[in-house]
Amino acid sequence: MTKDDDKNDLHPSTRAAQGLGWIDETTRAVMPPLHFATTFIRDPDNEYRSGRVYGRADNPTYDQPEALLTSLEGGAEALTFASGMAAATAVFLALRPGDHIVASRVMYWALRKWLTTAGAEWGLRIDLVDTDRLDDLRAAVRPGVTRLVWLETPANPTWVVTDIEAAAGIAHASGALLAVDSTVATPVLTRPIALGADIVMHAATKYLNGHSDVVAGALVTAAKDEFWQRVRAVRTGVGGILGPMEAWLLMRGMRTLYVRVERSCRSAQAVAEHFAGHPAVEAVLYPGLPSHPGHAVAARQMQGGFGGMLSIRVKGGEDAAIRTAARVKVWKRATSLGGVESLIEHRASIEGAGTPASPNLLRLSVGIEDSADLIADLEAALR
Ligand SMILES: Cc1ncc(COP(=O)(O)O)c(C=O)c1O
């Protein structure tokens, strides 16, 4: 496969649409081949000059999504994983038992659960704080002790926004790394490495793939340092790799990332503005609304939109929220986010005890349908 290196000067949307300009040398195909091979030929003199040995560590089909994501995030290297959770936990498993972590209190619930149960049993010492409150973050990070600050921004399910640049300053001043779950922002809207993050994580299941048909995860590093080699060793050792078919589908999805995210952002803004102040709605939580506490930071660190995710608090409590979700016809009642189809979800039902989602909160993932159809459907359901 060849790659047009000069294409790196092009706008990220061009790089994504053209898959970094990869052309298959053998066939001159403009789309990449799919390699199912689990093993690779050893040279007669016992070397492995191809650089590939066995499928748990290497597969040529990973190359394109990893290279494209590295380029879009402005990082040094990327690794794909079997899921977002496999990617996130690889970062924590690359630490050592006894290491201290400070993480966002508001974050993807299954990761918070893993951290505070399996992660803690494994020996990690974890403090959860509201990372959007920089004084709280500063107070929780212990100089010379804290190894990692983990944050998600905008964060599920209330879309709390953390100032990445300020958080990086706090983490680095104490000798800690900063990792950012940027699933919701995507590289279209925010590039955490340019703001000082050391590692960027994506549930690639969501916007990167974009079609609700692949479970995948990815990490991007700012530097190919010793910690990154430990992360890579976790992937190879634990084996949470992405299958070749999923890697190929992920690459196909990433080609349309920019148009999908731009459209979702525009529609999410329209939905948020329409339902703010609606008589059946108590509150709309969306960083694109000036009423959102994270709006000013989001306006600074998100370019071109505020994301496709928002939540509404329905008047009338939990029953009213669940009834609203039951009545929609265009929105699909399902968990997950970042697909081309819009989803609606009563979030407390899935997160259970300890959720920051109030009982009347509905989480909305805005897809790429006509925004007037989405607004009319939710209007009818709320009535
Ligand atoms: C923000 C965020 N991070 C991580 C994950 C975990 O990703 P996966 O479901 O691919 O394991 C999710 C999944 O919903 C998510 O929304």
PDB file of N, CA, C and O and ligand atoms in Angstrom, residues 83-85 108 152 156 181 183 201 203 205-206 215-216 337, ligand 1:
ATOM      1  N   SER A  83     -12.959  -2.734  21.819  1.00  0.00           N
ATOM      2  CA  SER A  83     -14.082  -1.888  22.246  1.00  0.00           C
ATOM      3  C   SER A  83     -13.511  -0.638  22.896  1.00  0.00           C
ATOM      4  O   SER A  83     -12.306  -0.579  23.197  1.00  0.00           O
ATOM      5  N   GLY A  84     -14.391   0.316  23.164  1.00  0.00           N
ATOM      6  CA  GLY A  84     -13.958   1.500  23.901  1.00  0.00           C
ATOM      7  C   GLY A  84     -13.482   1.106  25.288  1.00  0.00           C
ATOM      8  O   GLY A  84     -12.479   1.645  25.788  1.00  0.00           O
ATOM      9  N   MET A  85     -14.179   0.170  25.919  1.00  0.00           N
ATOM     10  CA  MET A  85     -13.774  -0.273  27.263  1.00  0.00           C
ATOM     11  C   MET A  85     -12.406  -0.957  27.230  1.00  0.00           C
ATOM     12  O   MET A  85     -11.607  -0.793  28.155  1.00  0.00           O
ATOM     13  N   TYR A 108     -18.617   8.155  31.470  1.00  0.00           N
ATOM     14  CA  TYR A 108     -19.319   6.966  30.995  1.00  0.00           C
ATOM     15  C   TYR A 108     -19.438   5.971  32.151  1.00  0.00           C
ATOM     16  O   TYR A 108     -18.436   5.550  32.723  1.00  0.00           O
ATOM     17  N   GLU A 152     -13.415  13.013  30.880  1.00  0.00           N
ATOM     18  CA  GLU A 152     -14.271  12.864  29.697  1.00  0.00           C
ATOM     19  C   GLU A 152     -14.906  14.229  29.464  1.00  0.00           C
ATOM     20  O   GLU A 152     -15.419  14.838  30.407  1.00  0.00           O
ATOM     21  N   ASN A 156     -20.821  12.285  29.619  1.00  0.00           N
ATOM     22  CA  ASN A 156     -22.099  11.597  29.818  1.00  0.00           C
ATOM     23  C   ASN A 156     -22.577  11.709  31.247  1.00  0.00           C
ATOM     24  O   ASN A 156     -21.772  11.464  32.144  1.00  0.00           O
ATOM     25  N   ASP A 181     -11.108  11.107  27.410  1.00  0.00           N
ATOM     26  CA  ASP A 181     -12.102  10.382  26.613  1.00  0.00           C
ATOM     27  C   ASP A 181     -12.793  11.425  25.741  1.00  0.00           C
ATOM     28  O   ASP A 181     -13.593  12.225  26.220  1.00  0.00           O
ATOM     29  N   THR A 183     -14.633  10.798  23.010  1.00  0.00           N
ATOM     30  CA  THR A 183     -15.621  10.106  22.171  1.00  0.00           C
ATOM     31  C   THR A 183     -16.671  11.063  21.626  1.00  0.00           C
ATOM     32  O   THR A 183     -17.034  11.009  20.455  1.00  0.00           O
ATOM     33  N   MET A 201      -8.651   9.006  24.115  1.00  0.00           N
ATOM     34  CA  MET A 201      -9.367   7.733  23.989  1.00  0.00           C
ATOM     35  C   MET A 201     -10.663   7.953  23.219  1.00  0.00           C
ATOM     36  O   MET A 201     -11.307   9.001  23.367  1.00  0.00           O
ATOM     37  N   ALA A 203     -14.307   5.723  22.195  1.00  0.00           N
ATOM     38  CA  ALA A 203     -15.178   4.581  21.926  1.00  0.00           C
ATOM     39  C   ALA A 203     -15.483   4.733  20.431  1.00  0.00           C
ATOM     40  O   ALA A 203     -16.362   5.498  20.041  1.00  0.00           O
ATOM     41  N   THR A 205     -16.827   2.835  18.553  1.00  0.00           N
ATOM     42  CA  THR A 205     -18.197   2.340  18.342  1.00  0.00           C
ATOM     43  C   THR A 205     -19.135   3.492  17.967  1.00  0.00           C
ATOM     44  O   THR A 205     -20.140   3.275  17.301  1.00  0.00           O
ATOM     45  N   LYS A 206     -18.802   4.690  18.440  1.00  0.00           N
ATOM     46  CA  LYS A 206     -19.719   5.825  18.335  1.00  0.00           C
ATOM     47  C   LYS A 206     -19.459   6.612  17.039  1.00  0.00           C
ATOM     48  O   LYS A 206     -19.620   6.074  15.987  1.00  0.00           O
ATOM     49  N   VAL A 215     -18.379  -2.519  17.170  1.00  0.00           N
ATOM     50  CA  VAL A 215     -17.891  -2.173  18.514  1.00  0.00           C
ATOM     51  C   VAL A 215     -16.373  -2.066  18.401  1.00  0.00           C
ATOM     52  O   VAL A 215     -15.719  -3.007  17.946  1.00  0.00           O
ATOM     53  N   ALA A 216     -15.822  -0.907  18.767  1.00  0.00           N
ATOM     54  CA  ALA A 216     -14.377  -0.690  18.600  1.00  0.00           C
ATOM     55  C   ALA A 216     -13.904   0.397  19.546  1.00  0.00           C
ATOM     56  O   ALA A 216     -14.693   1.215  20.023  1.00  0.00           O
ATOM     57  N   LEU A 337     -24.694   5.873  21.145  1.00  0.00           N
ATOM     58  CA  LEU A 337     -24.686   7.235  20.594  1.00  0.00           C
ATOM     59  C   LEU A 337     -23.780   7.280  19.371  1.00  0.00           C
ATOM     60  O   LEU A 337     -23.030   6.340  19.105  1.00  0.00           O
TER      61      LEU A 337
HETATM   62  C1  LIG B   1     -17.966   8.270  26.323  1.00  0.00           C
HETATM   63  C2  LIG B   1     -17.826   6.785  26.223  1.00  0.00           C
HETATM   64  N1  LIG B   1     -16.654   6.227  26.556  1.00  0.00           N
HETATM   65  C3  LIG B   1     -16.474   4.878  26.495  1.00  0.00           C
HETATM   66  C4  LIG B   1     -17.498   4.030  26.106  1.00  0.00           C
HETATM   67  C5  LIG B   1     -17.253   2.552  26.036  1.00  0.00           C
HETATM   68  O1  LIG B   1     -17.198   2.134  24.674  1.00  0.00           O
HETATM   69  P1  LIG B   1     -17.590   0.669  24.198  1.00  0.00           P
HETATM   70  O2  LIG B   1     -19.061   0.506  24.406  1.00  0.00           O
HETATM   71  O3  LIG B   1     -17.164   0.625  22.762  1.00  0.00           O
HETATM   72  O4  LIG B   1     -16.802  -0.303  25.033  1.00  0.00           O
HETATM   73  C6  LIG B   1     -18.731   4.567  25.761  1.00  0.00           C
HETATM   74  C7  LIG B   1     -19.853   3.687  25.385  1.00  0.00           C
HETATM   75  O5  LIG B   1     -21.011   4.074  25.410  1.00  0.00           O
HETATM   76  C8  LIG B   1     -18.907   5.982  25.829  1.00  0.00           C
HETATM   77  O6  LIG B   1     -20.078   6.562  25.518  1.00  0.00           O
END
